[in-house]
């Protein structure tokens, strides 16, 4: 396969991976109704994917820096396909949990390698290409429920999983034929894990900011629909709110990527999170659902223009030969923090109320951004790759 098709193929891999996740969310009630799986087990099923993805990004993703990037994407797609197929045919919690485990491992192994390949294949257009990956990722998650709605009642709720599994299987074979820029043998690191990269102060700064993003997402996802219901909003308004938040990410990803590369990823990412903190505070203070919905739309637009910033910052300040390890480290920590934030947000909302929940999240977001900028130091205004050994923390 021609290298010209490299990035488009990886975009579709990202779309198919997130589509399976989107399908799963829409059939949780079917798992409960058809197989008698209780709500607590369904929650564990969802959480299992997050934690296995975290582990894979930390433990497996660094192998992409050792000349195995293409192999990780290929095998990750196939492992995720097996897990997705298991979701279609599983009829008890054990089988579904094993399937969810495989989905998380496959995605966690493949996606940091995808980002590494995208960055290394065309550094001049890194922002645009990372933005497109984001757009396809969000589009896949949004398309999954549509696919499920079309097929679940007419063919069976396992049908969408079978289609996604088939797509991942085919994409794995397509990736096997790609010409992928791998790390040259003399530059391959002997490090097994990527935690030592936290000694690179600007990289640690980028991760602080990236973690703030997922703290926001975890809090928002866990409480937004419940909040709108408590405020008396109709169900369509809650659903539109989620869509209004997600759609700008689909359409503005490439534009935001180019903008981020122009102004600098640290500036863009920090600006987006600080605006996000303002929006989060407003969700806790306002009481009119329509106004909150409007703010959610602007929130989505700001995120669409800036959300690639932390990932691009990591790619810019990480050692070039360890891009996948750096991306996996940030992705793993983001996944972990997002899951913890969602759990704590639910507890805070129940016991302390809406205003405290969103205000605490906003304050933590600001604190993480400030820490990130302090660690970034001279890299804050950089717009081009720069890794300097003197910025290592001894």
Tab-separated table of C-alpha atoms in Angstrom:
chain	number	residue	atom	x	y	z
A	1	UNK	CA	0.000	0.000	0.000
A	2	UNK	CA	1.291	3.470	-0.887
A	3	UNK	CA	2.571	5.683	1.910
A	4	UNK	CA	0.123	8.337	0.665
A	5	UNK	CA	-2.639	6.240	2.203
A	6	UNK	CA	-0.886	5.908	5.539
A	7	UNK	CA	-2.661	8.628	7.527
A	8	UNK	CA	-6.142	8.015	5.997
A	9	UNK	CA	-5.899	4.309	6.843
A	10	UNK	CA	-4.902	5.060	10.424
A	11	UNK	CA	-7.788	7.528	10.682
A	12	UNK	CA	-10.203	4.722	9.825
A	13	UNK	CA	-8.517	2.447	12.389
A	14	UNK	CA	-9.186	5.107	15.021
A	15	UNK	CA	-12.799	5.465	13.841
A	16	UNK	CA	-13.497	1.709	13.954
A	17	UNK	CA	-11.927	1.363	17.396
A	18	UNK	CA	-14.050	4.099	18.948
A	19	UNK	CA	-17.153	2.901	17.055
A	20	UNK	CA	-17.074	-0.383	18.969
A	21	UNK	CA	-16.975	1.579	22.215
A	22	UNK	CA	-19.950	3.675	21.079
A	23	UNK	CA	-21.951	0.556	20.188
A	24	UNK	CA	-21.280	-0.995	23.592
A	25	UNK	CA	-22.792	1.951	25.458
A	26	UNK	CA	-26.075	1.631	23.561
A	27	UNK	CA	-26.611	-2.077	24.326
A	28	UNK	CA	-25.884	-2.119	28.051
A	29	UNK	CA	-29.621	-2.187	28.718
A	30	UNK	CA	-29.901	-5.199	26.369
A	31	UNK	CA	-27.238	-7.014	28.368
A	32	UNK	CA	-29.285	-6.339	31.488
A	33	UNK	CA	-32.653	-7.256	29.977
A	34	UNK	CA	-31.589	-10.336	27.997
A	35	UNK	CA	-28.868	-11.818	30.181
A	36	UNK	CA	-29.871	-10.570	33.638
A	37	UNK	CA	-26.587	-8.745	34.240
A	38	UNK	CA	-27.080	-6.256	37.123
A	39	UNK	CA	-26.222	-2.562	36.927
A	40	UNK	CA	-23.201	-2.944	39.191
A	41	UNK	CA	-21.701	-5.529	36.839
A	42	UNK	CA	-22.449	-3.334	33.831
A	43	UNK	CA	-20.520	-0.521	35.495
A	44	UNK	CA	-17.630	-2.889	36.114
A	45	UNK	CA	-17.803	-3.940	32.461
A	46	UNK	CA	-17.370	-0.327	31.332
A	47	UNK	CA	-14.614	0.382	33.864
A	48	UNK	CA	-12.702	-2.762	32.896
A	49	UNK	CA	-12.047	-1.383	29.424
A	50	UNK	CA	-10.645	1.849	30.839
A	51	UNK	CA	-8.259	0.105	33.209
A	52	UNK	CA	-7.040	-2.463	30.670
A	53	UNK	CA	-6.503	0.324	28.143
A	54	UNK	CA	-4.491	2.196	30.783
A	55	UNK	CA	-2.344	-0.879	31.427
A	56	UNK	CA	-1.790	-1.522	27.717
A	57	UNK	CA	-0.776	2.069	27.041
A	58	UNK	CA	1.738	1.934	29.873
A	59	UNK	CA	3.089	-1.606	29.385
A	60	UNK	CA	2.698	-2.398	25.672
A	61	UNK	CA	2.700	0.913	23.777
A	62	UNK	CA	6.455	1.602	24.331
A	63	UNK	CA	7.210	-1.373	22.058
A	64	UNK	CA	6.231	0.855	19.133
A	65	UNK	CA	9.467	2.781	19.747
A	66	UNK	CA	11.486	-0.417	19.297
A	67	UNK	CA	10.567	-0.888	15.642
A	68	UNK	CA	7.177	-2.509	16.226
A	69	UNK	CA	4.763	0.380	15.533
A	70	UNK	CA	3.100	-1.217	12.520
A	71	UNK	CA	2.914	-4.597	14.245
A	72	UNK	CA	1.257	-3.069	17.309
A	73	UNK	CA	-1.413	-1.331	15.233
A	74	UNK	CA	-2.061	-4.509	13.245
A	75	UNK	CA	-2.179	-6.865	16.236
A	76	UNK	CA	-4.058	-4.306	18.339
A	77	UNK	CA	-6.782	-4.080	15.685
A	78	UNK	CA	-7.068	-7.874	15.555
A	79	UNK	CA	-7.174	-8.284	19.337
A	80	UNK	CA	-9.838	-5.596	19.536
A	81	UNK	CA	-11.752	-7.364	16.741
A	82	UNK	CA	-11.769	-10.605	18.764
A	83	UNK	CA	-13.008	-8.728	21.829
A	84	UNK	CA	-15.689	-6.941	19.823
A	85	UNK	CA	-16.848	-10.248	18.350
A	86	UNK	CA	-17.065	-11.650	21.863
A	87	UNK	CA	-19.384	-8.787	22.819
A	88	UNK	CA	-21.696	-9.890	19.991
A	89	UNK	CA	-21.971	-13.517	21.101
A	90	UNK	CA	-21.336	-13.385	24.852
A	91	UNK	CA	-24.355	-14.225	27.011
A	92	UNK	CA	-22.907	-13.962	30.523
A	93	UNK	CA	-20.771	-11.551	32.488
A	94	UNK	CA	-17.610	-13.667	32.342
A	95	UNK	CA	-17.534	-13.810	28.542
A	96	UNK	CA	-18.475	-10.147	28.179
A	97	UNK	CA	-15.810	-9.105	30.703
A	98	UNK	CA	-13.142	-11.090	28.857
A	99	UNK	CA	-14.283	-9.501	25.599
A	100	UNK	CA	-14.159	-6.016	27.115
A	101	UNK	CA	-10.685	-6.819	28.446
A	102	UNK	CA	-9.499	-7.697	24.926
A	103	UNK	CA	-11.074	-4.541	23.490
A	104	UNK	CA	-9.205	-2.419	26.025
A	105	UNK	CA	-5.880	-4.174	25.447
A	106	UNK	CA	-6.191	-3.903	21.664
A	107	UNK	CA	-7.070	-0.221	21.681
A	108	UNK	CA	-4.491	0.640	24.336
A	109	UNK	CA	-1.718	-1.077	22.386
A	110	UNK	CA	-2.647	0.298	18.973
A	111	UNK	CA	-3.632	3.931	19.430
A	112	UNK	CA	-0.333	5.321	20.838
A	113	UNK	CA	1.419	3.571	17.941
A	114	UNK	CA	-1.063	5.201	15.553
A	115	UNK	CA	-0.199	8.645	16.926
A	116	UNK	CA	3.526	7.899	16.727
A	117	UNK	CA	3.268	6.900	13.070
A	118	UNK	CA	1.131	9.946	12.234
A	119	UNK	CA	3.625	12.323	13.859
A	120	UNK	CA	6.726	10.719	12.350
A	121	UNK	CA	5.296	10.387	8.848
A	122	UNK	CA	4.721	14.132	8.339
A	123	UNK	CA	6.033	16.436	11.053
A	124	UNK	CA	5.288	19.588	9.034
A	125	UNK	CA	1.567	18.764	9.137
A	126	UNK	CA	1.576	17.150	12.573
A	127	UNK	CA	-1.181	19.399	13.921
A	128	UNK	CA	-3.549	18.845	11.016
A	129	UNK	CA	-3.025	15.081	11.020
A	130	UNK	CA	-3.445	14.687	14.790
A	131	UNK	CA	-6.582	16.816	14.501
A	132	UNK	CA	-7.939	14.475	11.860
A	133	UNK	CA	-7.221	11.449	14.039
A	134	UNK	CA	-9.204	13.160	16.812
A	135	UNK	CA	-12.071	13.925	14.426
A	136	UNK	CA	-12.304	10.316	13.294
A	137	UNK	CA	-12.062	9.091	16.884
A	138	UNK	CA	-14.999	11.241	18.009
A	139	UNK	CA	-16.940	10.498	14.815
A	140	UNK	CA	-16.563	6.772	15.456
A	141	UNK	CA	-17.914	7.089	18.979
A	142	UNK	CA	-20.855	9.135	17.655
A	143	UNK	CA	-21.508	6.728	14.758
A	144	UNK	CA	-21.576	3.628	16.946
A	145	UNK	CA	-24.988	4.417	18.496
A	146	UNK	CA	-26.392	5.203	15.032
A	147	UNK	CA	-25.225	1.835	13.717
A	148	UNK	CA	-26.711	0.176	16.774
A	149	UNK	CA	-30.034	1.991	16.367
A	150	UNK	CA	-30.314	0.847	12.738
A	151	UNK	CA	-29.412	-2.803	13.299
A	152	UNK	CA	-30.179	-3.724	16.903
A	153	UNK	CA	-33.959	-4.040	16.602
A	154	UNK	CA	-34.062	-5.439	13.059
A	155	UNK	CA	-31.085	-7.822	12.967
A	156	UNK	CA	-30.114	-8.187	16.618
A	157	UNK	CA	-28.038	-6.172	19.056
A	158	UNK	CA	-24.985	-8.300	18.255
A	159	UNK	CA	-24.995	-7.226	14.599
A	160	UNK	CA	-23.245	-3.852	15.101
A	161	UNK	CA	-20.441	-5.585	17.001
A	162	UNK	CA	-19.986	-8.084	14.153
A	163	UNK	CA	-19.707	-5.268	11.593
A	164	UNK	CA	-17.154	-3.369	13.695
A	165	UNK	CA	-15.167	-6.567	14.311
A	166	UNK	CA	-15.105	-7.274	10.568
A	167	UNK	CA	-13.895	-3.749	9.855
A	168	UNK	CA	-11.100	-4.044	12.432
A	169	UNK	CA	-10.048	-7.396	11.002
A	170	UNK	CA	-9.803	-5.986	7.460
A	171	UNK	CA	-8.016	-2.859	8.695
A	172	UNK	CA	-5.420	-5.035	10.419
A	173	UNK	CA	-4.558	-6.618	7.067
A	174	UNK	CA	-4.437	-3.179	5.432
A	175	UNK	CA	-2.038	-1.896	8.091
A	176	UNK	CA	0.196	-4.925	7.460
A	177	UNK	CA	0.806	-3.569	3.942
A	178	UNK	CA	1.588	0.004	4.985
A	179	UNK	CA	5.041	1.558	4.648
A	180	UNK	CA	5.575	2.764	8.196
A	181	UNK	CA	8.452	4.957	9.466
A	182	UNK	CA	9.915	2.860	12.288
A	183	UNK	CA	12.589	3.888	14.781
A	184	UNK	CA	16.025	3.137	13.348
A	185	UNK	CA	17.848	0.312	15.114
A	186	UNK	CA	20.624	2.497	16.516
A	187	UNK	CA	18.080	4.848	18.151
A	188	UNK	CA	15.890	2.199	19.769
A	189	UNK	CA	15.723	2.574	23.527
A	190	UNK	CA	16.463	-0.213	25.968
A	191	UNK	CA	13.892	1.179	28.399
A	192	UNK	CA	10.964	-1.190	28.908
A	193	UNK	CA	8.555	1.382	30.351
A	194	UNK	CA	8.179	5.111	29.797
A	195	UNK	CA	7.971	6.450	33.348
A	196	UNK	CA	11.536	7.769	33.126
A	197	UNK	CA	10.251	10.270	30.534
A	198	UNK	CA	8.615	12.175	33.390
A	199	UNK	CA	12.142	13.432	34.103
A	200	UNK	CA	11.798	15.589	30.980
A	201	UNK	CA	10.263	18.676	32.579
A	202	UNK	CA	8.392	20.021	29.508
A	203	UNK	CA	7.001	16.540	28.879
A	204	UNK	CA	5.793	16.328	32.467
A	205	UNK	CA	4.226	19.751	31.928
A	206	UNK	CA	2.389	18.565	28.823
A	207	UNK	CA	1.075	15.552	30.749
A	208	UNK	CA	-0.179	17.773	33.586
A	209	UNK	CA	-2.219	19.744	31.044
A	210	UNK	CA	-3.382	16.597	29.247
A	211	UNK	CA	-4.545	15.084	32.534
A	212	UNK	CA	-6.520	18.279	33.267
A	213	UNK	CA	-8.412	17.719	30.019
A	214	UNK	CA	-9.520	14.236	31.075
A	215	UNK	CA	-10.390	15.395	34.573
A	216	UNK	CA	-12.816	17.767	32.846
A	217	UNK	CA	-14.148	15.077	30.499
A	218	UNK	CA	-14.633	12.532	33.293
A	219	UNK	CA	-16.532	15.025	35.434
A	220	UNK	CA	-18.659	16.248	32.518
A	221	UNK	CA	-19.572	12.769	31.259
A	222	UNK	CA	-20.546	11.517	34.711
A	223	UNK	CA	-22.784	14.433	35.676
A	224	UNK	CA	-24.071	16.409	32.669
A	225	UNK	CA	-27.154	14.307	31.833
A	226	UNK	CA	-28.038	13.886	35.524
A	227	UNK	CA	-27.656	17.631	36.065
A	228	UNK	CA	-29.910	18.483	33.114
A	229	UNK	CA	-32.538	16.049	34.402
A	230	UNK	CA	-32.376	17.589	37.880
A	231	UNK	CA	-32.901	21.026	36.336
A	232	UNK	CA	-36.044	19.818	34.581
A	233	UNK	CA	-34.651	19.588	31.056
A	234	UNK	CA	-36.343	17.206	28.638
A	235	UNK	CA	-34.426	14.115	27.541
A	236	UNK	CA	-33.917	15.485	24.028
A	237	UNK	CA	-32.188	18.534	25.483
A	238	UNK	CA	-29.760	16.354	27.422
A	239	UNK	CA	-28.962	14.334	24.308
A	240	UNK	CA	-28.533	17.484	22.234
A	241	UNK	CA	-26.167	18.775	24.910
A	242	UNK	CA	-23.883	15.766	24.506
A	243	UNK	CA	-24.056	16.128	20.720
A	244	UNK	CA	-23.381	19.867	20.898
A	245	UNK	CA	-20.283	19.116	22.931
A	246	UNK	CA	-19.029	16.371	20.592
A	247	UNK	CA	-19.810	17.640	17.086
A	248	UNK	CA	-17.338	20.570	17.113
A	249	UNK	CA	-14.595	18.045	17.900
A	250	UNK	CA	-15.488	16.173	14.706
A	251	UNK	CA	-15.517	19.170	12.396
A	252	UNK	CA	-12.952	21.463	14.016
A	253	UNK	CA	-10.250	18.871	14.777
A	254	UNK	CA	-8.089	19.496	11.671
A	255	UNK	CA	-8.573	23.284	11.888
A	256	UNK	CA	-7.747	23.233	15.581
A	257	UNK	CA	-4.689	21.097	14.886
A	258	UNK	CA	-3.324	23.622	12.406
A	259	UNK	CA	-4.116	26.496	14.779
A	260	UNK	CA	-2.420	24.677	17.644
A	261	UNK	CA	0.701	24.079	15.592
A	262	UNK	CA	0.745	27.777	14.642
A	263	UNK	CA	0.360	29.303	18.129
A	264	UNK	CA	2.163	26.516	19.978
A	265	UNK	CA	0.618	23.447	21.637
A	266	UNK	CA	1.267	24.542	25.218
A	267	UNK	CA	-0.426	27.901	24.643
A	268	UNK	CA	-3.389	26.307	22.868
A	269	UNK	CA	-3.861	23.484	25.375
A	270	UNK	CA	-3.580	25.740	28.423
A	271	UNK	CA	-5.960	28.310	26.924
A	272	UNK	CA	-8.518	25.618	26.147
A	273	UNK	CA	-8.395	24.172	29.669
A	274	UNK	CA	-8.657	27.594	31.318
A	275	UNK	CA	-11.715	28.428	29.225
A	276	UNK	CA	-13.006	24.957	30.073
A	277	UNK	CA	-12.671	25.749	33.785
A	278	UNK	CA	-14.844	28.824	33.266
A	279	UNK	CA	-17.454	26.759	31.425
A	280	UNK	CA	-17.397	24.066	34.131
A	281	UNK	CA	-17.936	26.683	36.839
A	282	UNK	CA	-20.918	28.045	34.915
A	283	UNK	CA	-22.516	24.581	34.750
A	284	UNK	CA	-22.502	24.538	38.526
A	285	UNK	CA	-23.819	28.075	38.915
A	286	UNK	CA	-26.561	28.389	36.278
A	287	UNK	CA	-30.052	26.923	36.535
A	288	UNK	CA	-31.593	27.439	33.072
A	289	UNK	CA	-31.083	24.335	30.881
A	290	UNK	CA	-31.212	26.246	27.584
A	291	UNK	CA	-28.449	28.609	28.713
A	292	UNK	CA	-26.351	25.659	29.893
A	293	UNK	CA	-26.933	23.991	26.526
A	294	UNK	CA	-25.718	27.123	24.729
A	295	UNK	CA	-22.616	27.270	26.906
A	296	UNK	CA	-22.019	23.592	26.135
A	297	UNK	CA	-21.944	24.431	22.428
A	298	UNK	CA	-19.287	27.116	22.960
A	299	UNK	CA	-17.411	24.715	25.232
A	300	UNK	CA	-17.338	22.167	22.414
A	301	UNK	CA	-16.077	24.766	19.940
A	302	UNK	CA	-13.219	25.797	22.238
A	303	UNK	CA	-12.295	22.161	22.806
A	304	UNK	CA	-12.444	21.445	19.080
A	305	UNK	CA	-9.908	24.204	18.460
A	306	UNK	CA	-7.513	23.338	21.304
A	307	UNK	CA	-7.923	19.695	22.344
A	308	UNK	CA	-5.013	18.421	20.231
A	309	UNK	CA	-2.643	20.700	22.157
A	310	UNK	CA	-1.460	18.366	24.912
A	311	UNK	CA	-0.862	15.436	22.556
A	312	UNK	CA	1.038	17.681	20.169
A	313	UNK	CA	3.047	19.130	23.056
A	314	UNK	CA	4.100	15.618	24.075
A	315	UNK	CA	5.158	14.861	20.498
A	316	UNK	CA	7.107	18.122	20.366
A	317	UNK	CA	9.161	17.758	23.562
A	318	UNK	CA	9.593	13.972	23.817
A	319	UNK	CA	12.776	12.281	22.580
A	320	UNK	CA	12.014	11.560	18.887
A	321	UNK	CA	12.861	7.880	19.260
A	322	UNK	CA	10.367	7.449	22.141
A	323	UNK	CA	7.223	9.086	20.810
A	324	UNK	CA	4.945	6.073	21.303
A	325	UNK	CA	6.103	5.562	24.884
A	326	UNK	CA	5.459	9.236	25.629
A	327	UNK	CA	2.025	9.163	23.986
A	328	UNK	CA	1.158	5.933	25.795
A	329	UNK	CA	2.273	7.383	29.121
A	330	UNK	CA	0.044	10.417	28.707
A	331	UNK	CA	-2.843	8.390	27.298
A	332	UNK	CA	-2.653	5.896	30.133
A	333	UNK	CA	-2.587	8.579	32.817
A	334	UNK	CA	-5.416	10.444	31.077
A	335	UNK	CA	-7.543	7.296	31.021
A	336	UNK	CA	-6.843	6.613	34.685
A	337	UNK	CA	-7.579	10.181	35.794
A	338	UNK	CA	-10.716	10.339	33.640
A	339	UNK	CA	-12.087	7.189	35.260
A	340	UNK	CA	-11.256	8.346	38.790
A	341	UNK	CA	-12.689	11.814	38.070
A	342	UNK	CA	-15.946	10.301	36.818
A	343	UNK	CA	-16.291	8.143	39.931
A	344	UNK	CA	-15.508	11.008	42.316
A	345	UNK	CA	-17.776	13.402	40.416
A	346	UNK	CA	-20.697	11.044	40.938
A	347	UNK	CA	-19.997	10.871	44.669
A	348	UNK	CA	-19.527	14.636	44.964
A	349	UNK	CA	-22.697	15.317	43.017
A	350	UNK	CA	-24.733	12.999	45.241
A	351	UNK	CA	-23.380	14.218	48.577
A	352	UNK	CA	-22.156	17.790	47.993
A	353	UNK	CA	-24.264	18.998	45.093
A	354	UNK	CA	-23.832	20.320	41.581
A	355	UNK	CA	-22.102	23.623	42.366
A	356	UNK	CA	-19.376	22.062	44.504
A	357	UNK	CA	-18.789	19.257	41.991
A	358	UNK	CA	-18.140	21.540	39.033
A	359	UNK	CA	-16.292	24.168	41.084
A	360	UNK	CA	-13.869	21.596	42.502
A	361	UNK	CA	-13.231	20.208	39.024
A	362	UNK	CA	-12.599	23.703	37.660
A	363	UNK	CA	-10.177	24.543	40.478
A	364	UNK	CA	-8.227	21.320	39.944
A	365	UNK	CA	-8.078	22.006	36.202
A	366	UNK	CA	-6.563	25.441	36.798
A	367	UNK	CA	-4.060	24.020	39.307
A	368	UNK	CA	-2.943	21.334	36.850
A	369	UNK	CA	-2.512	23.876	34.057
A	370	UNK	CA	-0.419	26.151	36.276
A	371	UNK	CA	1.788	23.198	37.255
A	372	UNK	CA	2.067	22.198	33.606
A	373	UNK	CA	3.170	25.638	32.475
A	374	UNK	CA	5.718	25.891	35.285
A	375	UNK	CA	7.232	22.550	34.317
A	376	UNK	CA	7.185	23.455	30.611
A	377	UNK	CA	9.353	26.517	31.198
A	378	UNK	CA	10.931	27.747	27.981
A	379	UNK	CA	8.961	25.264	25.890
A	380	UNK	CA	5.676	27.096	26.468
A	381	UNK	CA	5.937	29.255	23.354
A	382	UNK	CA	7.643	26.678	21.150
A	383	UNK	CA	5.976	25.738	17.874
A	384	UNK	CA	8.475	23.164	16.593
A	385	UNK	CA	10.000	19.916	17.942
A	386	UNK	CA	12.550	20.513	20.697
A	387	UNK	CA	13.980	17.907	23.061
A	388	UNK	CA	16.850	19.110	25.266
A	389	UNK	CA	18.754	16.847	27.613
A	390	UNK	CA	19.484	19.749	29.945
A	391	UNK	CA	15.760	19.859	30.778
A	392	UNK	CA	15.948	16.447	32.435
A	393	UNK	CA	15.252	16.420	36.159
A	394	UNK	CA	18.196	14.782	37.901
